[in-house]
Structures are given as structure tokens and as C-alpha cells.
Amino acid sequence: MKYTVDKKGFYGNYGGAFVPEMLFPNLDELEKKYKKIINDIDFQEDYNNLLKDYVGRPTPLYFAERMSEKYKSKIYLKREDLCHTGAHKINNTVGQILLAKRLGKKRIIAETGAGQHGVATATVCALAGIECVIYMGAIDIKRQAPNVARMKMLGASVVAAESGSKTLKDATNEAIRDWINNPVTTHYIIGSVVGPHPYPDMVAKFQSIVSKEIKSQLIEKEGTDSPDYLIANIGGGSNAAGLYYHYLEDKKVKIISVEAAGEGVESGKSAATSVLGKTGIIHGSKTLLMQTKDGQIVEPYSISAGLDYPGVGPLHAHLLKSKRAEFMSITDSDAMLAGLEVSKLEGIIPAIETAHAFAAFKYLDFKPNDIIVVNFSGRGDKDLNTYIDYFNL
Ligand SMILES: *Cc1c(COP(=O)(O)O)cnc(C)c1O
């Protein structure tokens, strides 16, 4: 079984580039050039320097002693929450801004839902001195005011998408329309392992720094480079792709992908794509997504904005169907309790997305010598209001 993308942009049955004909030239340029650019020695040097001095890499692989005691195994946290801007998303945007410069682009566009990817994009545009336009649903602009303010401080224009449900899907449509109209000047930064080929592969490569670092860190700490379990939360699947990347062929390593069940898989308010998803096309890619009988996308729900996505990237659809990864669906209430538990046991407040991965522990059967690595995808500061309301803090 192969877990890398094939020439046509597929992972098994999933992936490809299903876009309007008007986008063919944009994607064609990217697909012809991306591998050559990112494998270039100069690019690698610039990328690694920024990861080190700007993002703050390598991030620690932290042995969580009190959690290990509680769950009777050896639990390590890969501290992506310590990255500049507080999550893993910057690994990808730093890579894409360097790519955009080498493609000769003068302008960046992106779409954002909760605003996390918008902030990571606005950050690297400020760093590079490149114009930045972020599309965001009008309703999300109201709901995510602090992130809108951050983007503006960083110099980005935030454009409201006023069509449809005025959320992420509509912002994506606006961004695609912009890209069709500005193919020569503009690069479109997608924030997860989703979208048409070559985006899922490109974003996975930029996030693969996570598992690359874990390999050498585990050798130092445990004398082996393979853990028994890798556990990550899945929205589109970029932090998970980074955690798994260098372990996909190593079958001894069990992979657990944790998605959001919202109020319950059968409640009608969830984002549990592995259970509810059917094959379809979303954001230009063939993958699993939640849809009605006649193919309309079902509005997803999760208390965590980063997991509130109706599909998963094509790599993850392939990992699920080929049984390389085991998927678990975690409810809002399990995730919130896990977020509180991690805070109290380790002194680290996780993003609610990240908390979903920890909530899986009580359903798993670890052995005392098992080495578990969890991707600590982000810090919880952005979620403080949700924690306050939920627990009456
Ligand atoms: C955006 C986000 C996620 C979910 O996105 P993926 O592409 O699935 O990684 C998870 N955790 C945090 C902290 C995020 O900001």
C-alpha cells in the first residue's frame, strides 16, 4: 500500500484536482514547479532558518510525567503550541510564502473560518512584505473578532463573504473567484491538507517537519525512533499529516486519528466524517465528506472551530479506507473535560482541537511500556472564553 500521492494527485481513490477549467493554469503552474522549488538547497536553507529563528523550532518533545502515571504508559507531547502564533499552522504558511516569492507572486490570498489560518497567513505576509487579502464569512468575522483584529494589525485586508451561510465555504468560494481573476500575480495559501492537487501533498510536506524532529528526539529519549502510538486530532488533517508523515510505512506504529463528534455522532450536530462521510468532491478534491442524499454539503458542528469541517483531506480518507489509521469520534463534553485534565495535570492549557486527542486516552488500552506521542497542535488562549462559559470559571 502506498501513502504518498501519485502522479495524478491521488492517494488511493482520493484526491485529484476537480476545479473549474479557469483554474487549470494556476494549478498547472504550481504542480509543475512546487517539488523542484521546495527541494532546492537555497529554499531549504531559507525555510530551515525561518523555522529555527522565527517559528522557534525544533519544538520540544516533552515527557508528560503526571499524564503517564495516570494512563500507565509513556506519554510524550510534541509541543506545536510553542510555535510562533501558538499552533502548527505557521509551519505551512512559512513554507508557502517562500514558495510564493520564488514563483514571483506579489499578492497572497487565503480563506479562513475561525481565523487561525488567516492569522498565520497574515503573519508570514508581514514577514515577507507581501500584500495579503483574507476572505472570511461575514458571520465568522463577527464571531472571531480578536483574530480579525490580529489580521488587521498584521497589515492584511479582511474581506467579508456575504453569500450563502456566510461562513467558511462561502469564504472559500470568494477566494477561488479572486484567484481565477488574478492568476499571474497571486498565490492562494490553503491552510490544511485539503483542496486540489498539489495542495494536500505540499502542505503535508511542510508539516512533515513535526515527525522528522520526533524521530531524532525519540532516539535521544527512548533509544528508538518509533513510538507505539501516534495520536492527533483531525480537522482537515494537517497537524495529523505532519505527525504521521515519516511513520506511514512503519506498520509497527499505530495511528489514531481523532475527529470531532460534536454533540454525538447521531445527534445531527457533529463533524464525524469517518462515520458519516461519503465520497464526494469538496474544495476541488475527491474525498470523504458529510453530505445529503443529493450531494449537498451538511453543515458540520463542533465546539472547536478548527475541527468544524465537513470533510477530511484525501490522505486521511485513504488512511481510513486502507485501515492504516484508526479513527475515533470524540464529543464536545469529552474534549472539554480532557482540556481541563491536561491543564491540571501538566500545566499546559490546550486548544480545544488538541484536547480532542487527549480525550481518546480513556478509550484506548495502553500497556506500561507503550510509547505514545500526541501532537499538541495548539495552545488554548484562543479558547479561553469557550472554557470560561463551559465550566463557569
Ligand atoms: C486549525 C487547527 C487544527 C485543525 O486543523 P488540521 O489541519 O486538521 O491540523 C487543530 N489544532 C489547532 C490548534 C488548529 O489551530
Short mmCIF file of C-alpha atoms and ligand atoms in Angstrom, two decimals:
data_model
loop_
_atom_site.label_atom_id
_atom_site.label_comp_id
_atom_site.label_asym_id
_atom_site.label_seq_id
_atom_site.Cartn_x
_atom_site.Cartn_y
_atom_site.Cartn_z
CA MET A 1 0.00 0.00 0.00
CA LYS A 2 1.28 3.44 -0.93
CA TYR A 3 0.58 6.51 1.23
CA THR A 4 2.23 9.14 -0.91
CA VAL A 5 0.46 10.99 -3.67
CA ASP A 6 0.62 9.54 -7.21
CA LYS A 7 1.35 11.48 -10.41
CA LYS A 8 -2.28 12.47 -10.85
CA GLY A 9 -2.57 13.71 -7.29
CA PHE A 10 -4.37 10.70 -5.79
CA TYR A 11 -3.98 8.82 -2.53
CA GLY A 12 -5.65 5.52 -3.49
CA ASN A 13 -9.13 6.56 -4.61
CA TYR A 14 -8.99 10.05 -3.12
CA GLY A 15 -7.55 13.38 -4.15
CA GLY A 16 -7.10 14.80 -7.65
CA ALA A 17 -7.97 18.30 -8.82
CA PHE A 18 -11.66 18.84 -9.56
CA VAL A 19 -11.79 22.56 -10.28
CA PRO A 20 -13.36 24.90 -12.85
CA GLU A 21 -11.41 24.96 -16.10
CA MET A 22 -10.47 28.57 -15.44
CA LEU A 23 -8.24 27.40 -12.57
CA PHE A 24 -6.27 24.86 -14.63
CA PRO A 25 -3.42 27.30 -15.47
CA ASN A 26 -2.93 28.32 -11.80
CA LEU A 27 -2.78 24.73 -10.57
CA ASP A 28 -0.70 23.63 -13.51
CA GLU A 29 1.99 26.20 -12.70
CA LEU A 30 2.04 25.14 -9.06
CA GLU A 31 2.06 21.42 -9.82
CA LYS A 32 4.92 21.78 -12.35
CA LYS A 33 7.11 23.83 -10.00
CA TYR A 34 6.42 23.06 -6.35
CA LYS A 35 8.61 19.98 -5.89
CA LYS A 36 11.57 21.49 -7.69
CA ILE A 37 11.32 24.70 -5.64
CA ILE A 38 10.93 23.09 -2.23
CA ASN A 39 13.69 20.55 -2.85
CA ASP A 40 16.09 23.30 -3.88
CA ILE A 41 19.01 23.79 -1.46
CA ASP A 42 18.53 27.57 -1.22
CA PHE A 43 14.86 27.13 -0.42
CA GLN A 44 15.61 24.51 2.23
CA GLU A 45 18.16 26.81 3.83
CA ASP A 46 15.72 29.75 3.96
CA TYR A 47 12.92 27.52 5.21
CA ASN A 48 15.00 25.90 7.94
CA ASN A 49 16.40 29.26 9.08
CA LEU A 50 12.91 30.70 9.46
CA LEU A 51 11.65 27.58 11.22
CA LYS A 52 14.50 27.93 13.67
CA ASP A 53 14.67 31.66 14.34
CA TYR A 54 11.14 32.85 13.56
CA VAL A 55 8.86 29.91 14.37
CA GLY A 56 11.02 28.63 17.24
CA ARG A 57 11.81 25.09 16.05
CA PRO A 58 12.60 22.41 16.91
CA THR A 59 9.65 22.29 19.29
CA PRO A 60 10.25 20.14 22.38
CA LEU A 61 9.13 16.54 22.70
CA TYR A 62 8.01 16.70 26.32
CA PHE A 63 7.62 13.64 28.56
CA ALA A 64 4.33 14.20 30.37
CA GLU A 65 5.06 12.55 33.69
CA ARG A 66 1.77 13.00 35.50
CA MET A 67 -0.32 12.01 32.48
CA SER A 68 1.91 8.98 32.00
CA GLU A 69 1.25 7.97 35.58
CA LYS A 70 -2.48 8.38 35.19
CA TYR A 71 -2.72 6.44 31.89
CA LYS A 72 0.01 3.91 32.83
CA SER A 73 2.23 4.32 29.78
CA LYS A 74 4.88 6.70 28.43
CA ILE A 75 3.20 9.79 27.05
CA TYR A 76 5.10 12.40 25.05
CA LEU A 77 3.73 15.71 23.83
CA LYS A 78 5.04 17.29 20.63
CA ARG A 79 4.80 20.94 21.61
CA GLU A 80 3.46 22.68 18.49
CA ASP A 81 1.65 25.05 20.87
CA LEU A 82 5.06 26.67 21.42
CA CYS A 83 5.37 27.70 17.77
CA HIS A 84 5.10 31.41 16.97
CA THR A 85 1.34 32.24 16.73
CA GLY A 86 0.52 29.31 19.00
CA ALA A 87 -0.09 26.38 16.68
CA HIS A 88 1.34 24.21 13.90
CA LYS A 89 -0.30 26.22 11.09
CA ILE A 90 2.74 28.52 10.76
CA ASN A 91 4.94 25.61 9.55
CA ASN A 92 2.87 25.56 6.37
CA THR A 93 2.42 29.30 5.85
CA VAL A 94 6.17 29.95 6.22
CA GLY A 95 6.82 27.33 3.54
CA GLN A 96 4.15 28.68 1.21
CA ILE A 97 5.27 32.31 1.47
CA LEU A 98 8.82 31.31 0.46
CA LEU A 99 7.33 29.32 -2.41
CA ALA A 100 5.17 32.28 -3.48
CA LYS A 101 8.24 34.53 -3.58
CA ARG A 102 10.08 32.06 -5.79
CA LEU A 103 7.05 31.86 -8.08
CA GLY A 104 7.33 35.64 -8.44
CA LYS A 105 3.94 36.32 -6.80
CA LYS A 106 3.19 39.78 -5.43
CA ARG A 107 -0.03 39.11 -3.59
CA ILE A 108 -1.40 36.42 -1.24
CA ILE A 109 -4.98 35.34 -0.68
CA ALA A 110 -6.38 32.87 1.82
CA GLU A 111 -9.69 31.88 3.32
CA THR A 112 -10.24 31.35 7.00
CA GLY A 113 -13.04 30.07 9.21
CA ALA A 114 -12.14 30.63 12.85
CA GLY A 115 -9.32 32.94 11.80
CA GLN A 116 -6.34 30.80 12.87
CA HIS A 117 -5.14 30.19 9.32
CA GLY A 118 -5.87 33.84 8.47
CA VAL A 119 -3.60 34.96 11.30
CA ALA A 120 -0.83 32.51 10.30
CA THR A 121 -1.06 33.79 6.72
CA ALA A 122 -1.16 37.48 7.65
CA THR A 123 1.88 36.86 9.86
CA VAL A 124 4.09 35.50 7.07
CA CYS A 125 2.89 38.20 4.64
CA ALA A 126 4.06 40.83 7.11
CA LEU A 127 7.33 38.94 7.43
CA ALA A 128 7.81 38.92 3.65
CA GLY A 129 6.34 42.37 2.96
CA ILE A 130 3.70 40.95 0.60
CA GLU A 131 0.11 42.19 0.18
CA CYS A 132 -2.40 39.93 1.95
CA VAL A 133 -6.15 39.54 1.42
CA ILE A 134 -8.07 37.22 3.73
CA TYR A 135 -11.59 36.07 2.86
CA MET A 136 -13.80 35.30 5.81
CA GLY A 137 -17.54 34.66 6.16
CA ALA A 138 -19.44 37.70 7.47
CA ILE A 139 -20.79 35.63 10.39
CA ASP A 140 -17.30 34.36 11.26
CA ILE A 141 -15.98 37.94 11.23
CA LYS A 142 -18.49 38.75 13.98
CA ARG A 143 -17.77 35.55 15.95
CA GLN A 144 -13.96 35.80 15.77
CA ALA A 145 -13.32 39.48 16.43
CA PRO A 146 -9.91 39.06 18.16
CA ASN A 147 -8.46 37.16 15.20
CA VAL A 148 -9.86 39.75 12.77
CA ALA A 149 -8.10 42.44 14.81
CA ARG A 150 -4.84 40.44 14.72
CA MET A 151 -5.00 40.12 10.92
CA LYS A 152 -5.61 43.85 10.57
CA MET A 153 -2.70 44.70 12.89
CA LEU A 154 -0.51 42.48 10.75
CA GLY A 155 -1.46 44.55 7.72
CA ALA A 156 -3.93 42.21 6.00
CA SER A 157 -7.25 43.24 4.43
CA VAL A 158 -10.12 41.12 5.68
CA VAL A 159 -12.91 40.79 3.10
CA ALA A 160 -16.35 39.61 4.24
CA ALA A 161 -18.06 36.83 2.25
CA GLU A 162 -21.73 37.81 2.26
CA SER A 163 -23.16 34.94 0.18
CA GLY A 164 -24.78 31.66 1.34
CA SER A 165 -24.35 30.78 5.01
CA LYS A 166 -21.64 33.50 5.33
CA THR A 167 -19.11 31.03 6.75
CA LEU A 168 -16.02 29.10 5.62
CA LYS A 169 -17.49 27.53 2.48
CA ASP A 170 -18.54 30.95 1.17
CA ALA A 171 -15.15 32.47 2.02
CA THR A 172 -13.53 29.64 0.02
CA ASN A 173 -15.72 30.42 -3.00
CA GLU A 174 -14.70 34.09 -2.85
CA ALA A 175 -11.01 33.19 -2.58
CA ILE A 176 -11.25 30.89 -5.61
CA ARG A 177 -13.02 33.62 -7.59
CA ASP A 178 -10.21 36.04 -6.71
CA TRP A 179 -7.57 33.52 -7.79
CA ILE A 180 -9.29 32.95 -11.14
CA ASN A 181 -9.24 36.71 -11.73
CA ASN A 182 -5.59 37.18 -10.66
CA PRO A 183 -3.72 34.07 -11.81
CA VAL A 184 -0.38 35.72 -12.59
CA THR A 185 0.16 37.95 -9.55
CA THR A 186 -1.46 35.95 -6.78
CA HIS A 187 -0.70 32.82 -4.74
CA TYR A 188 -3.50 31.15 -2.80
CA ILE A 189 -2.35 29.76 0.58
CA ILE A 190 -4.53 26.83 1.67
CA GLY A 191 -4.26 26.04 5.38
CA SER A 192 -4.69 22.28 5.64
CA VAL A 193 -4.09 19.08 3.65
CA VAL A 194 -7.24 19.78 1.63
CA GLY A 195 -8.03 21.34 -1.74
CA PRO A 196 -6.98 20.30 -5.25
CA HIS A 197 -3.66 18.61 -6.00
CA PRO A 198 -0.89 19.63 -5.31
CA TYR A 199 -2.06 21.34 -2.09
CA PRO A 200 -2.57 18.25 0.11
CA ASP A 201 0.91 16.95 -0.73
CA MET A 202 2.54 20.36 -0.46
CA VAL A 203 1.00 21.15 2.94
CA ALA A 204 1.85 17.65 4.24
CA LYS A 205 5.47 18.15 3.19
CA PHE A 206 5.66 21.49 5.03
CA GLN A 207 4.14 19.92 8.16
CA SER A 208 6.35 16.81 7.95
CA ILE A 209 9.00 18.67 9.96
CA VAL A 210 6.98 17.52 13.00
CA SER A 211 7.65 13.78 12.55
CA LYS A 212 11.16 14.44 11.28
CA GLU A 213 12.01 16.09 14.61
CA ILE A 214 10.22 13.39 16.63
CA LYS A 215 12.42 10.67 15.09
CA SER A 216 15.65 12.14 16.42
CA GLN A 217 14.07 13.30 19.69
CA LEU A 218 12.76 9.80 20.44
CA ILE A 219 16.12 8.23 19.75
CA GLU A 220 17.64 10.57 22.30
CA LYS A 221 14.94 9.90 24.92
CA GLU A 222 13.97 6.28 24.34
CA GLY A 223 16.70 4.80 22.16
CA THR A 224 14.22 4.04 19.38
CA ASP A 225 12.79 6.27 16.68
CA SER A 226 9.37 4.52 16.56
CA PRO A 227 6.63 5.11 19.11
CA ASP A 228 3.83 2.55 19.65
CA TYR A 229 1.10 5.11 19.05
CA LEU A 230 0.76 8.41 17.23
CA ILE A 231 -2.35 10.37 18.17
CA ALA A 232 -3.61 13.57 16.52
CA ASN A 233 -6.82 15.50 16.13
CA ILE A 234 -8.19 15.91 12.61
CA GLY A 235 -9.91 18.94 11.13
CA GLY A 236 -8.68 18.97 7.54
CA GLY A 237 -5.78 16.90 8.80
CA SER A 238 -2.60 18.99 8.56
CA ASN A 239 -1.23 18.56 12.09
CA ALA A 240 -2.03 14.83 11.81
CA ALA A 241 -0.30 14.59 8.42
CA GLY A 242 2.81 16.21 9.90
CA LEU A 243 2.82 13.80 12.86
CA TYR A 244 2.35 10.69 10.69
CA TYR A 245 4.42 11.61 7.64
CA HIS A 246 7.68 9.78 8.33
CA TYR A 247 5.90 6.85 10.00
CA LEU A 248 3.31 5.94 7.38
CA GLU A 249 5.34 2.98 6.09
CA ASP A 250 6.33 1.82 9.59
CA LYS A 251 3.45 -0.57 10.35
CA LYS A 252 4.56 -1.16 13.95
CA VAL A 253 3.40 2.37 14.71
CA LYS A 254 -0.33 2.53 15.42
CA ILE A 255 -2.04 5.66 14.14
CA ILE A 256 -5.08 7.09 15.91
CA SER A 257 -6.94 9.98 14.24
CA VAL A 258 -9.38 11.82 16.46
CA GLU A 259 -12.23 13.76 14.91
CA ALA A 260 -15.00 15.82 16.49
CA ALA A 261 -18.30 14.10 17.27
CA GLY A 262 -19.79 17.42 18.43
CA GLU A 263 -22.93 16.60 20.42
CA GLY A 264 -22.72 12.96 19.29
CA VAL A 265 -22.25 11.13 16.00
CA GLU A 266 -26.01 10.52 15.62
CA SER A 267 -27.12 13.90 17.00
CA GLY A 268 -27.17 15.76 13.68
CA LYS A 269 -24.64 18.17 15.22
CA SER A 270 -21.20 16.71 14.57
CA ALA A 271 -18.16 16.71 12.32
CA ALA A 272 -17.57 12.95 12.41
CA THR A 273 -16.59 12.45 8.78
CA SER A 274 -15.14 8.96 9.27
CA VAL A 275 -18.57 7.66 10.31
CA LEU A 276 -20.93 9.94 8.39
CA GLY A 277 -18.83 10.84 5.34
CA LYS A 278 -19.47 9.59 1.81
CA THR A 279 -17.23 10.02 -1.21
CA GLY A 280 -17.76 13.34 -2.95
CA ILE A 281 -15.99 16.48 -4.10
CA ILE A 282 -15.18 19.33 -1.73
CA HIS A 283 -12.76 22.21 -2.27
CA GLY A 284 -11.59 20.65 -5.54
CA SER A 285 -10.68 17.27 -4.13
CA LYS A 286 -12.37 13.85 -4.11
CA THR A 287 -12.62 12.74 -0.52
CA LEU A 288 -15.00 11.75 2.27
CA LEU A 289 -17.46 14.44 3.25
CA MET A 290 -20.72 14.80 5.11
CA GLN A 291 -23.47 15.28 2.54
CA THR A 292 -27.19 14.81 1.98
CA LYS A 293 -28.57 12.14 -0.38
CA ASP A 294 -28.48 14.62 -3.27
CA GLY A 295 -24.89 15.66 -2.56
CA GLN A 296 -25.39 18.93 -0.65
CA ILE A 297 -22.73 19.52 1.99
CA VAL A 298 -24.10 19.09 5.52
CA GLU A 299 -23.18 21.95 7.91
CA PRO A 300 -20.74 20.44 10.39
CA TYR A 301 -20.70 21.24 14.08
CA SER A 302 -18.06 21.06 16.81
CA ILE A 303 -17.41 23.21 19.87
CA SER A 304 -13.92 23.52 18.41
CA ALA A 305 -13.79 25.87 15.41
CA GLY A 306 -10.71 24.17 13.95
CA LEU A 307 -12.46 20.79 13.71
CA ASP A 308 -15.74 22.18 12.43
CA TYR A 309 -15.12 20.98 8.84
CA PRO A 310 -17.43 18.72 6.79
CA GLY A 311 -14.64 16.60 5.25
CA VAL A 312 -11.10 15.33 5.73
CA GLY A 313 -8.13 15.69 3.39
CA PRO A 314 -7.74 12.89 0.79
CA LEU A 315 -4.69 11.39 2.53
CA HIS A 316 -6.83 10.78 5.62
CA ALA A 317 -9.71 9.31 3.62
CA HIS A 318 -7.14 6.87 2.19
CA LEU A 319 -5.64 6.08 5.62
CA LEU A 320 -9.13 5.33 6.92
CA LYS A 321 -10.23 3.14 4.00
CA SER A 322 -6.92 1.25 3.86
CA LYS A 323 -7.17 0.77 7.65
CA ARG A 324 -3.71 2.28 8.20
CA ALA A 325 -5.30 4.72 10.67
CA GLU A 326 -7.97 4.05 13.26
CA PHE A 327 -10.47 6.89 13.62
CA MET A 328 -12.21 7.87 16.84
CA SER A 329 -15.01 10.40 17.27
CA ILE A 330 -14.91 12.46 20.46
CA THR A 331 -17.80 14.56 21.77
CA ASP A 332 -17.63 18.19 22.88
CA SER A 333 -18.08 17.19 26.52
CA ASP A 334 -15.29 14.55 26.47
CA ALA A 335 -12.98 17.06 24.78
CA MET A 336 -13.72 19.87 27.24
CA LEU A 337 -13.09 17.60 30.23
CA ALA A 338 -9.84 16.38 28.68
CA GLY A 339 -8.77 20.01 28.14
CA LEU A 340 -9.28 20.69 31.82
CA GLU A 341 -7.50 17.50 32.84
CA VAL A 342 -4.39 18.23 30.73
CA SER A 343 -4.26 21.75 32.16
CA LYS A 344 -4.36 20.46 35.74
CA LEU A 345 -2.00 17.51 35.23
CA GLU A 346 0.66 19.18 33.12
CA GLY A 347 0.24 22.94 33.48
CA ILE A 348 -0.42 23.36 29.77
CA ILE A 349 -3.79 24.67 28.55
CA PRO A 350 -4.54 23.03 25.18
CA ALA A 351 -6.54 24.36 22.26
CA ILE A 352 -9.91 22.57 22.22
CA GLU A 353 -8.86 20.90 18.95
CA THR A 354 -5.86 19.42 20.75
CA ALA A 355 -7.99 18.40 23.73
CA HIS A 356 -9.92 16.00 21.46
CA ALA A 357 -6.75 13.91 21.01
CA PHE A 358 -6.34 13.56 24.80
CA ALA A 359 -9.99 12.60 25.26
CA ALA A 360 -9.26 9.45 23.25
CA PHE A 361 -6.96 8.11 26.02
CA LYS A 362 -9.69 6.70 28.22
CA TYR A 363 -10.98 4.58 25.32
CA LEU A 364 -7.56 3.14 24.45
CA ASP A 365 -5.79 0.25 26.09
CA PHE A 366 -2.17 1.30 26.59
CA LYS A 367 0.46 -1.04 28.02
CA PRO A 368 3.01 0.23 30.60
CA ASN A 369 5.90 0.22 28.12
CA ASP A 370 3.96 1.76 25.25
CA ILE A 371 5.39 5.00 23.91
CA ILE A 372 2.61 7.40 22.94
CA VAL A 373 3.25 10.62 21.01
CA VAL A 374 0.45 13.17 20.87
CA ASN A 375 0.59 16.17 18.59
CA PHE A 376 -0.06 19.13 20.91
CA SER A 377 -1.32 21.14 17.94
CA GLY A 378 -2.04 24.44 19.68
CA ARG A 379 -2.37 26.46 22.86
CA GLY A 380 -5.68 27.21 24.49
CA ASP A 381 -5.52 31.00 24.85
CA LYS A 382 -7.80 31.49 21.85
CA ASP A 383 -10.37 29.20 23.50
CA LEU A 384 -10.40 30.79 26.92
CA ASN A 385 -13.89 32.26 26.51
CA THR A 386 -15.27 28.88 25.49
CA TYR A 387 -13.65 27.24 28.53
CA ILE A 388 -14.98 30.04 30.79
CA ASP A 389 -18.55 29.66 29.53
CA TYR A 390 -18.45 25.87 29.61
CA PHE A 391 -17.06 25.45 33.12
CA ASN A 392 -18.37 28.68 34.65
CA LEU A 393 -14.81 29.65 35.53
C1 LIG B 1 -6.52 24.56 12.69
C2 LIG B 1 -6.20 23.76 13.87
C3 LIG B 1 -6.42 22.36 13.91
C4 LIG B 1 -7.10 21.59 12.82
O1 LIG B 1 -6.53 21.68 11.55
P1 LIG B 1 -5.70 20.48 10.91
O2 LIG B 1 -5.43 20.90 9.51
O3 LIG B 1 -6.57 19.26 10.98
O4 LIG B 1 -4.47 20.31 11.71
C5 LIG B 1 -6.02 21.66 15.05
N1 LIG B 1 -5.46 22.30 16.10
C6 LIG B 1 -5.23 23.62 16.11
C7 LIG B 1 -4.61 24.24 17.31
C8 LIG B 1 -5.59 24.40 15.00
O5 LIG B 1 -5.37 25.73 15.02
#
